Coordinates of C-alpha atoms in Angstrom, one line a residue:
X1 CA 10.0 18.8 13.7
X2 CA 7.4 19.6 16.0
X3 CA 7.2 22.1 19.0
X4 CA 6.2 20.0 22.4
X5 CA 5.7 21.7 25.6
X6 CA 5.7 19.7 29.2
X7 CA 3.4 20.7 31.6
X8 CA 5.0 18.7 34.8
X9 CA 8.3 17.9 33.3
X10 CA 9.9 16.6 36.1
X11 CA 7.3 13.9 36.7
X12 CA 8.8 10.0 37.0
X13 CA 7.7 9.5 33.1
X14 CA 7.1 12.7 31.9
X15 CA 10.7 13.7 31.9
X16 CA 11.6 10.5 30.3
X17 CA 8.8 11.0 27.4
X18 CA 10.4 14.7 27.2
X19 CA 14.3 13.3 26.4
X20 CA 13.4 10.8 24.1
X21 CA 11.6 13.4 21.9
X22 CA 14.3 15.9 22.3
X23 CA 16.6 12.7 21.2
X24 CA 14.3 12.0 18.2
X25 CA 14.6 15.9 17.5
X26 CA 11.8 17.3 18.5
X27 CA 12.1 20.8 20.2
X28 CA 10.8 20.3 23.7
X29 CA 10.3 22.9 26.3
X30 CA 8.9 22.5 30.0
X31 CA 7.5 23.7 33.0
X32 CA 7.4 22.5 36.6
X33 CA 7.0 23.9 40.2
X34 CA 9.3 21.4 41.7
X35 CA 12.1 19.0 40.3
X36 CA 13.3 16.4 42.3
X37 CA 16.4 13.8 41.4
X38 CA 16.8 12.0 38.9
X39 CA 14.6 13.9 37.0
X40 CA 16.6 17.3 37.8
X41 CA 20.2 15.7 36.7
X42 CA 18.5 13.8 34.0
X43 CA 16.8 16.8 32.9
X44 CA 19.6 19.1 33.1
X45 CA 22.0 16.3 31.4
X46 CA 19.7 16.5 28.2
X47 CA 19.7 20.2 28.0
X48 CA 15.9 20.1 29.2
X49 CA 16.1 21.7 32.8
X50 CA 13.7 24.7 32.9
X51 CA 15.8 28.1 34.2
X52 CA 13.4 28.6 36.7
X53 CA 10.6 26.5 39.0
X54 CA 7.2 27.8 38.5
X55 CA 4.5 28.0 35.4
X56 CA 5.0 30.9 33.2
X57 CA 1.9 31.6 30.2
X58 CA 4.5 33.0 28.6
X59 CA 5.7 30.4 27.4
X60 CA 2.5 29.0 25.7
X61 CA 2.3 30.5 22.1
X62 CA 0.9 29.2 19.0
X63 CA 4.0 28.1 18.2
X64 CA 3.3 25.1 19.7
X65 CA 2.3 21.8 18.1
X66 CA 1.2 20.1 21.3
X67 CA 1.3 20.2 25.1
X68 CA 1.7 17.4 27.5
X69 CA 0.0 17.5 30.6
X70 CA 1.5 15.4 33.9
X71 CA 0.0 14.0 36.6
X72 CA 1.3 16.8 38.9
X73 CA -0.7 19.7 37.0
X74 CA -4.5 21.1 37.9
X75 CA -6.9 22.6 35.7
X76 CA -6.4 25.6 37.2
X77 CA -2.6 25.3 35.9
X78 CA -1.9 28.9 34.5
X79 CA -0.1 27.5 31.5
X80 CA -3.0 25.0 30.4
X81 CA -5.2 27.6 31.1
X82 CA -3.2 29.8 28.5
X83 CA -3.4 26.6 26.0
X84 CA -6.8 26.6 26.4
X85 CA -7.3 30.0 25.2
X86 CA -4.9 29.3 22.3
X87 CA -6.4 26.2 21.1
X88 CA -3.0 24.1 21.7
X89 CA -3.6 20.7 21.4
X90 CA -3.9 19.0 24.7
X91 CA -2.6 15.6 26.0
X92 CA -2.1 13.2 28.9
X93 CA 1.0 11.1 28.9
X94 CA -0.6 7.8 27.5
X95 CA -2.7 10.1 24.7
X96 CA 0.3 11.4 23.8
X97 CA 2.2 7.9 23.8
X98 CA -1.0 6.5 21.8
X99 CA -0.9 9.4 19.1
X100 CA 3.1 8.8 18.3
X101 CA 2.7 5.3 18.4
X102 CA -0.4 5.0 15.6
X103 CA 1.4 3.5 13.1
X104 CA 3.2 1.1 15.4
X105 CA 2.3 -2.6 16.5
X106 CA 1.1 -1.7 19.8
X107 CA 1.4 -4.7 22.7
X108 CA 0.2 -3.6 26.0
X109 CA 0.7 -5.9 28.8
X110 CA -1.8 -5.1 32.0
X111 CA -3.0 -6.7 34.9
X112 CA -3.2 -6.4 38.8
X113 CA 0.4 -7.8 38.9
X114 CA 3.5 -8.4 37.2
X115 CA 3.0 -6.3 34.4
X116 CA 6.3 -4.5 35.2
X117 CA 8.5 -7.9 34.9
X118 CA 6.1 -9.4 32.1
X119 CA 6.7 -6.0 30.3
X120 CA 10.8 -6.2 30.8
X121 CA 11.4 -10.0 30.1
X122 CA 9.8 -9.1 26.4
X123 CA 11.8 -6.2 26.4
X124 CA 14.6 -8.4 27.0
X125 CA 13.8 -11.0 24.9
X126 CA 13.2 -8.6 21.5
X127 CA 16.7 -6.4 22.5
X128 CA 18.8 -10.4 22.7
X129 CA 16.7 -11.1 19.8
X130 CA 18.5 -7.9 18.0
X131 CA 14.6 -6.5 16.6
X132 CA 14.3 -2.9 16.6
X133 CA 11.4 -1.8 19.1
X134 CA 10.1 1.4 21.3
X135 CA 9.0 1.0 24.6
X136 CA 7.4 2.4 27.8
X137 CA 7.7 0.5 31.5
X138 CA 7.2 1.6 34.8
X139 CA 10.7 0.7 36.1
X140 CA 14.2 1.3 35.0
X141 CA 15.9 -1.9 33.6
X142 CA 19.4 -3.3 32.7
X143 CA 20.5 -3.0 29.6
X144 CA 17.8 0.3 29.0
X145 CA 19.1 3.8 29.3
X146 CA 16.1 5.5 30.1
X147 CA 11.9 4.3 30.7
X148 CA 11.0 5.2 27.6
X149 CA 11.5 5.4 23.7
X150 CA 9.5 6.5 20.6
X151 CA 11.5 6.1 17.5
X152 CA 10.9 5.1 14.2
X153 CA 11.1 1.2 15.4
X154 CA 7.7 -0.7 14.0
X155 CA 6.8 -2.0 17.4
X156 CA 5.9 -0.5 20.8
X157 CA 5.9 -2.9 24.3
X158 CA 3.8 -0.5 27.0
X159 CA 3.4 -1.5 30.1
X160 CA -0.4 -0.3 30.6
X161 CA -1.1 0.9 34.2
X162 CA -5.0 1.2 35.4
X163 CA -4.2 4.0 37.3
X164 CA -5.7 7.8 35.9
X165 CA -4.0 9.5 32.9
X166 CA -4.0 12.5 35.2
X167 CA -5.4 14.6 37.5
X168 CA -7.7 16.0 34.5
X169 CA -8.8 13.0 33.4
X170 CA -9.5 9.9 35.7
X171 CA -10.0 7.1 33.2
X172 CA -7.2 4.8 33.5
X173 CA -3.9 4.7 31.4
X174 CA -4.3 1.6 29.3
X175 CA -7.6 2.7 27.8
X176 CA -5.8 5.4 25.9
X177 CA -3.3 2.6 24.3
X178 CA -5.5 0.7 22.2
X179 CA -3.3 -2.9 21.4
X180 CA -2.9 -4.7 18.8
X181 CA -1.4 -7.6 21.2
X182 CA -2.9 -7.2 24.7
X183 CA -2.0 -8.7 27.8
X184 CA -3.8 -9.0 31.0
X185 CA -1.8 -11.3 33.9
X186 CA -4.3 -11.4 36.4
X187 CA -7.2 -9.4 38.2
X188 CA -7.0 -8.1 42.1
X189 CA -8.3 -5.5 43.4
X190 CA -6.0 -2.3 44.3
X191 CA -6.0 1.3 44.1
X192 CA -8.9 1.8 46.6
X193 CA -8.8 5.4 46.6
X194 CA -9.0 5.3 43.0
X195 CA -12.0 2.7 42.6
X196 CA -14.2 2.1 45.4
X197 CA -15.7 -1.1 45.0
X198 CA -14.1 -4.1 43.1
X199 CA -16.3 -3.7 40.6
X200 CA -15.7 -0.6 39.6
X201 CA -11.5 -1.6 39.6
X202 CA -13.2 -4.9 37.7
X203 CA -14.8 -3.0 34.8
X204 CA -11.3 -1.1 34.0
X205 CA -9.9 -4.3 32.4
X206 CA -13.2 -5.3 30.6
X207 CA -13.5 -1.8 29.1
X208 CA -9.6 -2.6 28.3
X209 CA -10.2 -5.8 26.1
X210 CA -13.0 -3.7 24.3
X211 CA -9.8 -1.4 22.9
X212 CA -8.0 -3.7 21.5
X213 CA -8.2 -3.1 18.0
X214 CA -9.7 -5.3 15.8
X215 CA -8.0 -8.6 14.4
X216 CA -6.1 -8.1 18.1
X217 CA -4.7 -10.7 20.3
X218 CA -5.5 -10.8 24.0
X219 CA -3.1 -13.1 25.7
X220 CA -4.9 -13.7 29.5
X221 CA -4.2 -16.0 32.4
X222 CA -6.2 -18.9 32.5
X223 CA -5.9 -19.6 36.1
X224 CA -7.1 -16.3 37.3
X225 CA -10.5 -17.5 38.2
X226 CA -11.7 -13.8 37.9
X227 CA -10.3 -13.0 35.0
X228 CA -11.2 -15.9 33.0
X229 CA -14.7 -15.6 34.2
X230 CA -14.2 -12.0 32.6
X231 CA -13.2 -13.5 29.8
X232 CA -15.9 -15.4 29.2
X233 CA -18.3 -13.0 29.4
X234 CA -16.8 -11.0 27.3
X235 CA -15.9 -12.8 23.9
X236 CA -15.2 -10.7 21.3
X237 CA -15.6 -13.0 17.8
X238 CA -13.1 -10.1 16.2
X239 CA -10.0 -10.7 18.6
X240 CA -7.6 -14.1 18.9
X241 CA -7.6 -15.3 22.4
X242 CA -4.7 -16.7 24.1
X243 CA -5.3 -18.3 27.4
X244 CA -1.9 -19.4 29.3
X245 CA -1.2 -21.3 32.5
X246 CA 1.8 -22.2 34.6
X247 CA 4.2 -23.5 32.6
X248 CA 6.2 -27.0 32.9
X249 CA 8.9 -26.4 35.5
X250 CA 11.0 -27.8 38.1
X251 CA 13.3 -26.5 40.9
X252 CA 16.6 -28.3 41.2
X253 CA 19.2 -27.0 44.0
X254 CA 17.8 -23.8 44.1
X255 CA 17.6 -22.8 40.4
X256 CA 14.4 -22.8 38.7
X257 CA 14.3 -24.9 34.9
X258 CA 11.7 -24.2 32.6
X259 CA 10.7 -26.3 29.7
X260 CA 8.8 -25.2 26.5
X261 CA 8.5 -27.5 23.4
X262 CA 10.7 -29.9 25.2
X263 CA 13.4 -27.5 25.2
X264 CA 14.5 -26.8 29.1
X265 CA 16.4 -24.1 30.4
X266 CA 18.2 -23.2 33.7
X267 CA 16.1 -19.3 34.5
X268 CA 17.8 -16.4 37.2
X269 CA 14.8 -15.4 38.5
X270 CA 12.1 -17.9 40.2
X271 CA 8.7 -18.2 41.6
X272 CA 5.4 -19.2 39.9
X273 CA 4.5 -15.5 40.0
X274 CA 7.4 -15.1 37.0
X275 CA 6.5 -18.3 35.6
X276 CA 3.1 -17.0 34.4
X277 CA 4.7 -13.6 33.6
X278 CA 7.5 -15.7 31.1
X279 CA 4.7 -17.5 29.8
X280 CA 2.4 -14.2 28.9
X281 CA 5.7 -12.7 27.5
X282 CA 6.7 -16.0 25.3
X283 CA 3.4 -15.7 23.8
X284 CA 3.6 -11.9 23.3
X285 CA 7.5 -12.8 21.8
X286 CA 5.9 -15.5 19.1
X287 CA 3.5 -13.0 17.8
X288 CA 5.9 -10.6 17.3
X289 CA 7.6 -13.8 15.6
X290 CA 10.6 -14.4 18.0
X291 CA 10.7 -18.6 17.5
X292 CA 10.6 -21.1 20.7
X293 CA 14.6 -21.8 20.8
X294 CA 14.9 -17.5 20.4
X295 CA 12.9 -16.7 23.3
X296 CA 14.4 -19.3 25.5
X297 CA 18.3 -18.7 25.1
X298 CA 17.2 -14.8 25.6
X299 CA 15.3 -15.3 28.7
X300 CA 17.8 -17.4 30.4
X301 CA 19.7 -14.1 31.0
X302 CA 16.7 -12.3 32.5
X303 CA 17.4 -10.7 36.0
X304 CA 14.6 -9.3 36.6
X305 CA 13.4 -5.6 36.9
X306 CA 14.5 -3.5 39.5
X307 CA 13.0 -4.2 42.8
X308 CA 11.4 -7.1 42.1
X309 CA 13.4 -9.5 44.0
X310 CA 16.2 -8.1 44.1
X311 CA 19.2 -9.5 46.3
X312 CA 20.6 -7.1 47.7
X313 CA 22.8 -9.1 50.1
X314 CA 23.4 -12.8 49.3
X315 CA 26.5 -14.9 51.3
X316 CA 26.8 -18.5 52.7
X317 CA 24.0 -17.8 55.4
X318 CA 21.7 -15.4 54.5
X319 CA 20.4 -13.7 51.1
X320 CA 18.1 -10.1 51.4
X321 CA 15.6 -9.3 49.1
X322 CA 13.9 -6.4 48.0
X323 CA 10.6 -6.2 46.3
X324 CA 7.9 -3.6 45.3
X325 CA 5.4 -5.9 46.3
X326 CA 2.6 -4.4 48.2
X327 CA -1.1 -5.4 47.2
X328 CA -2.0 -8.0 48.8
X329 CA -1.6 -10.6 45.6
X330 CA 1.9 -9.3 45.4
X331 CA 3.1 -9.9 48.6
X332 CA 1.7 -13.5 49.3
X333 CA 2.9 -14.5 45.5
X334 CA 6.8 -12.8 46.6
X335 CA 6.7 -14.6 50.0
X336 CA 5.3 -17.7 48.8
X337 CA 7.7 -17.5 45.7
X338 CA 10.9 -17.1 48.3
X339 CA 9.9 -20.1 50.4
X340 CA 9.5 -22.7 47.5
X341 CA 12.9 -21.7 46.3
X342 CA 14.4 -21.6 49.4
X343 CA 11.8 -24.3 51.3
X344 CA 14.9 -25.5 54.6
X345 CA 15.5 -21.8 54.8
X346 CA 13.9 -19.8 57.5
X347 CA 11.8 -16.9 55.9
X348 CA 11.5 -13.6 57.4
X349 CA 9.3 -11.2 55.8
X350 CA 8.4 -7.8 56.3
X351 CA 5.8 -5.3 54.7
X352 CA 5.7 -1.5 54.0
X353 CA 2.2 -0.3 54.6
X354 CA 3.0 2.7 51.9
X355 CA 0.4 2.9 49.3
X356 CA -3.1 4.5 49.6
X357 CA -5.1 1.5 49.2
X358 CA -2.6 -0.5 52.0
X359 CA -3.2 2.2 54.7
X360 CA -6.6 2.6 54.5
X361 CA -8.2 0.4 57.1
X362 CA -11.2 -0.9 55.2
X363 CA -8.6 -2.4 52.7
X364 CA -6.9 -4.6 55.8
X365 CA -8.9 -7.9 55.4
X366 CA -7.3 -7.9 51.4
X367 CA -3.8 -9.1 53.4
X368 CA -6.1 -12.0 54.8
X369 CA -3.4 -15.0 54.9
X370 CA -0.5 -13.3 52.8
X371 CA 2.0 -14.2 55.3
X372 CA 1.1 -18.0 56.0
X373 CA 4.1 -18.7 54.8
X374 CA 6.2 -16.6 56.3
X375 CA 8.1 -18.2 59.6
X376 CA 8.8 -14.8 60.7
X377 CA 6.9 -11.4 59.8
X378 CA 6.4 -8.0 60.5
X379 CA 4.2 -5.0 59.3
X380 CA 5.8 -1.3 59.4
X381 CA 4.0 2.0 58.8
X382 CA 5.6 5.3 59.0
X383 CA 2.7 7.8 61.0
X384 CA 4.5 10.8 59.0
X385 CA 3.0 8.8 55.8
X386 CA -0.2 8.7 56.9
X387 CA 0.2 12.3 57.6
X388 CA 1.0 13.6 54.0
X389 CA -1.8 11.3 52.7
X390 CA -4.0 13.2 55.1
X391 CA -5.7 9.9 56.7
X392 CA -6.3 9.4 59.8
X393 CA -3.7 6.9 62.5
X394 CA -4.0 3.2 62.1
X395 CA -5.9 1.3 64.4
X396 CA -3.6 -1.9 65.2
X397 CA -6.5 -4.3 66.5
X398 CA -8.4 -3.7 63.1
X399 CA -4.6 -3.9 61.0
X400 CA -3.4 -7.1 63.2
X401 CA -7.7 -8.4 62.9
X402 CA -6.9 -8.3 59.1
X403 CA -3.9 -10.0 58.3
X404 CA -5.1 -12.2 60.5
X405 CA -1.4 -13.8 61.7
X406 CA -1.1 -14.6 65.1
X407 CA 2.6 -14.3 65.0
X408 CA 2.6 -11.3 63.7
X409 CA 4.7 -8.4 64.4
X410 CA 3.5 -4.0 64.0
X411 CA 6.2 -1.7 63.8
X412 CA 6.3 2.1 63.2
X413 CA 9.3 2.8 64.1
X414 CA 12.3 1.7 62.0
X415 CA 14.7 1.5 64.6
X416 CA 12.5 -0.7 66.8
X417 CA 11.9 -2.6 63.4
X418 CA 16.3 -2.8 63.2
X419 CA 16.3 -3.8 66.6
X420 CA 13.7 -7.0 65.6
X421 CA 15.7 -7.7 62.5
X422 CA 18.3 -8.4 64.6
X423 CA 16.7 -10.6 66.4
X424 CA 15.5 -13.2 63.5
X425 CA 18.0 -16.0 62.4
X426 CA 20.9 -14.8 60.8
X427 CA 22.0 -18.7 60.0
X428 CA 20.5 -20.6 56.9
X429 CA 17.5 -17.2 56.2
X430 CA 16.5 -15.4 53.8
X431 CA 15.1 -12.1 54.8
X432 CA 12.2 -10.3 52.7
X433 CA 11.8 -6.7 52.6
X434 CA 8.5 -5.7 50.3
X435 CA 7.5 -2.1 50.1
X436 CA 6.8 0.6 47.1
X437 CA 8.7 2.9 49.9
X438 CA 11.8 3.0 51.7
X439 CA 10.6 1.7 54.9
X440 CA 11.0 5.3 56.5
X441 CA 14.5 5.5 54.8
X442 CA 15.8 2.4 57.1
X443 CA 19.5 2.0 56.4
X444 CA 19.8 -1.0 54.1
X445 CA 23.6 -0.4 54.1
X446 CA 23.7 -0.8 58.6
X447 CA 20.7 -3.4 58.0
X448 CA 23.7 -5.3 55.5
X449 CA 26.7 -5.2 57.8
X450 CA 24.4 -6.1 60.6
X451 CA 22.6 -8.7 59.5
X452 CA 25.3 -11.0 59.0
X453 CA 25.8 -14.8 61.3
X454 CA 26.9 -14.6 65.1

């Protein structure tokens, strides 16, 4: 079996990449400066916890049949360094996913949004529908011990980010995956520290569709005026295109029914957001031959991935949610998802300013209208943020100028963000709570018990 070494174990991914190779019995070693939980217990659990923190050249002999490099290491990294010298075969994560996955059907679902949930509803649907599959997604999901598998299975469903393989090379992720069955939900621009101008971000998912291999499927969003504009000017006469739109649906009583080939079904989670992501993901499913009446029953029992409207509170009154949402497309398809369900409930919603692209002033105007519907909503920032990112303080005339909300609430400090909270209805609400952070590590537990009707 071969020898892999981690550069970076105890990265998000990497360390999940590095068990499921020891589990397929590979001999896996690795190397970190710093491991933080779960990786360290995870890690540790497997029999894969390095004895000590740091890089060590040592370690880097010829022995070795490959080396991984993560996100976290520099070229200057004395152990890639070492493998240099050596010759060692070299790798970022997705090379490295591409090279063990060459024999494999290889679907790739990408796009500005919802390629998390889009990704886990056909993982969900091919695990009900008992077909033996790999997999890599970006979040951790019921019913899935761990982010990512490489077996023997015949299949591989990646979820196929556009941000850099690493910090070595900055192309993105999906160009390394090279599908068979490709999927691209819709086009936004995001990751402004990554690509400057939106047509830089915009020529990522063109070179995309010019990877898929060919006799490929790309399976697209119709109604993304961008993307199908992409589309078109980009035709490959070797590839099957599959355009989809939102499916036929009703809400009844606050439960979403969808209907395909005049079979309907009651779904758990709602919004026209997921409706497009079930309908890229049926499509994905009846390639990979799962029939109509299959992918229906399996998808009634979807959930949803983790943090992606997630109730975390739910009684007579009120029901919390929490969401990753947090470019701009995200957050006005979560909040505008919310109020159709729930259209007699009063909405409160509330955004994280967390990512790069979020806190970076020129990027405001993107939130342009995301809270219209919204009957109550706020903005919080935490200044320490700003600080690690090394960029400078937020000018709130500019920030409240480009959401452009009059009603609008700016908060950067949590408990004066509690104390508003407290203040919204507590009777007949819901109250939304979008970040990729933790909201300056507000209390959701107090937030729970308080939150609760007079």
């Amino acid at each position: 079996m071969p020898n892999i070494h981690f550069i970076a174990i105890g990265g998000n991914v990497m360390h999940q990449l590095a068990i499921t190779l020891a589990q397929k019995g590979y001999h896996v070693t690795g190397s970190d400066d710093e491991i933080f939980e779960p990786a360290y217990s995870n890690l540790k659990n497997a029999g894969l916890l390095p004895n000590e923190l740091g890089w060590f050249p040592i370690k880097i002999t010829n022995n070795l049949d490959a080396i991984v490099v993560g996100m976290h290491a520099r070229d200057d990294n004395p152990e890639l360094v070492q493998a240099k010298q050596l010759g060692i075969p070299t790798y970022s994560f997705p090379e490295f996913i591409f090279n063990e996955s060459k024999n494999k059907m290889r679907v790739v679902i990408g796009g500005s949004h919802g390629k998390t949930t889009t990704t886990a509803m056909v993982m969900h649907v091919l695990q009900q529908a008992n077909l033996n599959f790999d997999y890599l997604v970006g979040a951790q999901l019921n019913g899935f011990p761990q982010s990512v598998q490489l077996t023997n299975a015949p299949v591989i469903v990646c979820e196929g980010d556009e941000y850099p393989a690493s910090t070595l090379d900055k192309r993105p992720k999906f160009h390394f995956l090279f599908p068979n069955i490709a999927v691209i939900t819709g086009i936004a621009w995001d990751h402004i520290n990554v690509f400057p101008t939106f047509d830089i971000y915009l020529q990522q998912f063109s070179i995309f569709i010019e990877k898929i291999e060919p006799d490929g499927t790309l399976i697209y969003n119709a109604e993304d005026a961008t993307l199908k504009q992409l589309v078109l000017q980009q035709t490959r006469k070797d590839i099957q295109y599959i355009p989809y739109t939102l499916p036929t649906h009703k809400v009844d009583a606050g439960i979403t029914y969808i209907t395909m080939e005049d079979i309907t079904v009651p779904l758990k989670v709602f919004g026209n957001h997921n409706l497009y992501n079930l309908h890229a993901a049926y499509w994905v499913c009846r390639k990979l031959g799962v029939t109509n009446e299959v992918f229906l029953k399996a998808i009634q029992s979807f959930t949803g991935a983790s943090k992606r409207l997630e109730v975390i509170l739910a009684n007579d009154s009120i029901t919390i949610f929490r969401d990753f949402a947090h470019a701009p497309s995200k957050v006005k398809a979560t909040i505008e998802a919310v109020k159709t369900q729930y259209p007699q409930r009063h909405l409160t919603a509330v955004f994280e300013l967390h990512t790069y692209s979020s806190l970076n002033a020129n990027f405001f105007k993107e939130y342009n209208g995301v809270f219209e519907k919204a009957d109550s909503c706020a903005v919080f920032y935490a200044e320490h943020a700003l600080a690690i990112k090394k960029m400078p303080p937020i000018d709130e005339i500019l920030l409240r100028a480009g959401f452009n909300q009059s009603n609008l609430a700016i908060f950067h400090n949590k408990e004066a963000l509690l104390s508003w909270l407290h203040q919204q209805p507590k009777i007949n609400s819901n109250l939304l709570l979008m970040s990729s952070g933790n909201f300056d590590g507000l209390d959701l537990e107090a937030l729970k018990s308080n939150y609760t009707p007079n």
